[in-house]
Amino acid sequence: MSSENTLLIAHANVWTDGKFQLSQVAVSDGIVIEVGEKIESQVSGTVKTVDASGKYLVPGLVDMHVHFREPGYSYKETIKDGSRAAAAGGFTTVCTMPNLNPAPDSVENLERQLDIIRRDAEIDVLPYATITKQRMGHELVDYAALAPMVAGFSDDGTGVQDEDVMREAMKGIAPTGKILAAHCEVEALLRKGYIHDGEYAMLHNHRGICSESEWKEIERDIRLAEETHCRLHICHISTKESVDLIRKAKARGVLVTCETGPHYLTFCDEDLKEEGRFKMNPPIRSRADRDALRQGVADGTIDVIATDHAPHSAEEKGKGLEKSAMGVVGLETSFAAVYTTMVKTGLISMERLVEIMSLNPRRILGLPAADGIRKGMKADLTLLDINTCAVVDPAGFRTKGRATPYEGMLLNGAATLTVSNGKEVWG
């Protein structure tokens, strides 16, 4: 094989054929051109060699749930800054949520977002379109027209409250083959709460969000998905009841997948501080909820880790638990947080981490390389180093957001090389 410019990733633990194998990978012209133990002699032309000894090379990480805030709220984040942060975190594909202005509820509005993505994104950015017009929960969008352009459909930030509307939405989305990514929240049960309705809320006189506000709508949406045969993907689950409902639904053969965020696996409400960096929706919940989520990741009930990366300005996040905006950033800490919390502690294997952060989201979204790194595939690759450790310092983030519950924590692991469409975008 020969090429003008070739990237040779040498001596890595490469994910291929369903397992890690000590191997080498050559990339040229955006394609993996060879995978094997001894391929150096076959490479000619200008070669850049990366010594990946002791590191893990996997199909690029995928985050199914991020907020890049454009169009409409670029002071919080831009697609350029968000995609740079994603690359630094090892992600080669992210899916952006539709709480934008204008909301991507028509081809015309979606094109405004796609124009920015085409111009500024450093990795693959796949948008969600809305389930309902303006995310108001009433009037359905044209699913057939939007489906070829999007990762799926979501009204993220608000749950569709009307059961009849959600049923009709599922009926409309099912024939497209796309997922309906549901933010499950019964608004009538929120009661102006803003953290988990648990011991911390009681002791510090905060208004709590009950667990039922999440799992009650999950229960409904699973029932509707079973009825309509729509592919349901449940966003950012946080309660033990949610895990149990999804586990039972999968056992019945319902077309349901789900995600949780790294922070729900690390923290519980005992860890809360009176700072906006601990405020997100859904909230960090009890120790029992956290432990159930960890078990759900370990036993396969939870399919995906997604950050719900949600940047806000320093002013919006600097008003304490009660008055700060909901949302924290997570792209640049996600791998290290999951590795430190779940793999280093022995709760899951490195192989399972690759499944939940790369392979499963690829399968759900219909992306290539869901079975591993192979010759001829598009070169979306992430090189992971588990032997590094660093204290999380938001001042060094690429994202505009700085609010993270991991600030000041020592985490193990980092992405040391990210290759998107054959281009080195990090490392």
Tab-separated table of N, CA and C in Angstrom, residues 1 6-9 24-28 31-35 39 43:
chain	number	residue	atom	x	y	z
A	1	MET	N	0.850	-1.172	0.000
A	1	MET	CA	0.000	0.000	0.000
A	1	MET	C	0.885	1.220	0.000
A	6	THR	N	0.262	9.236	5.304
A	6	THR	CA	-0.335	8.141	6.048
A	6	THR	C	-0.101	8.347	7.538
A	7	LEU	N	-1.136	8.096	8.325
A	7	LEU	CA	-1.023	8.076	9.784
A	7	LEU	C	-0.955	6.625	10.210
A	8	LEU	N	0.106	6.259	10.915
A	8	LEU	CA	0.285	4.894	11.409
A	8	LEU	C	0.186	4.914	12.928
A	9	ILE	N	-0.844	4.281	13.455
A	9	ILE	CA	-1.021	4.168	14.902
A	9	ILE	C	-0.492	2.802	15.299
A	24	GLN	N	-1.793	-2.705	14.715
A	24	GLN	CA	-1.461	-1.402	14.168
A	24	GLN	C	-2.519	-1.023	13.141
A	25	VAL	N	-2.747	0.286	13.016
A	25	VAL	CA	-3.775	0.787	12.107
A	25	VAL	C	-3.177	1.912	11.266
A	26	ALA	N	-3.372	1.802	9.951
A	26	ALA	CA	-2.906	2.843	9.034
A	26	ALA	C	-4.105	3.580	8.445
A	27	VAL	N	-3.991	4.908	8.390
A	27	VAL	CA	-5.066	5.768	7.901
A	27	VAL	C	-4.528	6.657	6.795
A	28	SER	N	-5.292	6.757	5.706
A	28	SER	CA	-4.930	7.668	4.623
A	28	SER	C	-6.185	8.067	3.869
A	31	ILE	N	-9.616	7.155	5.265
A	31	ILE	CA	-10.013	5.746	5.333
A	31	ILE	C	-8.973	4.943	6.104
A	32	VAL	N	-9.433	3.933	6.842
A	32	VAL	CA	-8.516	2.945	7.414
A	32	VAL	C	-8.057	2.046	6.276
A	33	ILE	N	-6.777	2.107	5.961
A	33	ILE	CA	-6.289	1.366	4.790
A	33	ILE	C	-5.654	0.034	5.156
A	34	GLU	N	-5.367	-0.173	6.452
A	34	GLU	CA	-4.821	-1.475	6.852
A	34	GLU	C	-4.927	-1.621	8.362
A	35	VAL	N	-5.183	-2.850	8.789
A	35	VAL	CA	-5.171	-3.208	10.210
A	35	VAL	C	-4.392	-4.509	10.324
A	39	ILE	N	2.469	-3.995	9.788
A	39	ILE	CA	2.112	-3.374	8.516
A	39	ILE	C	3.043	-2.217	8.152
A	43	VAL	N	3.735	0.340	4.256
A	43	VAL	CA	3.373	1.750	4.154
A	43	VAL	C	4.522	2.527	3.547
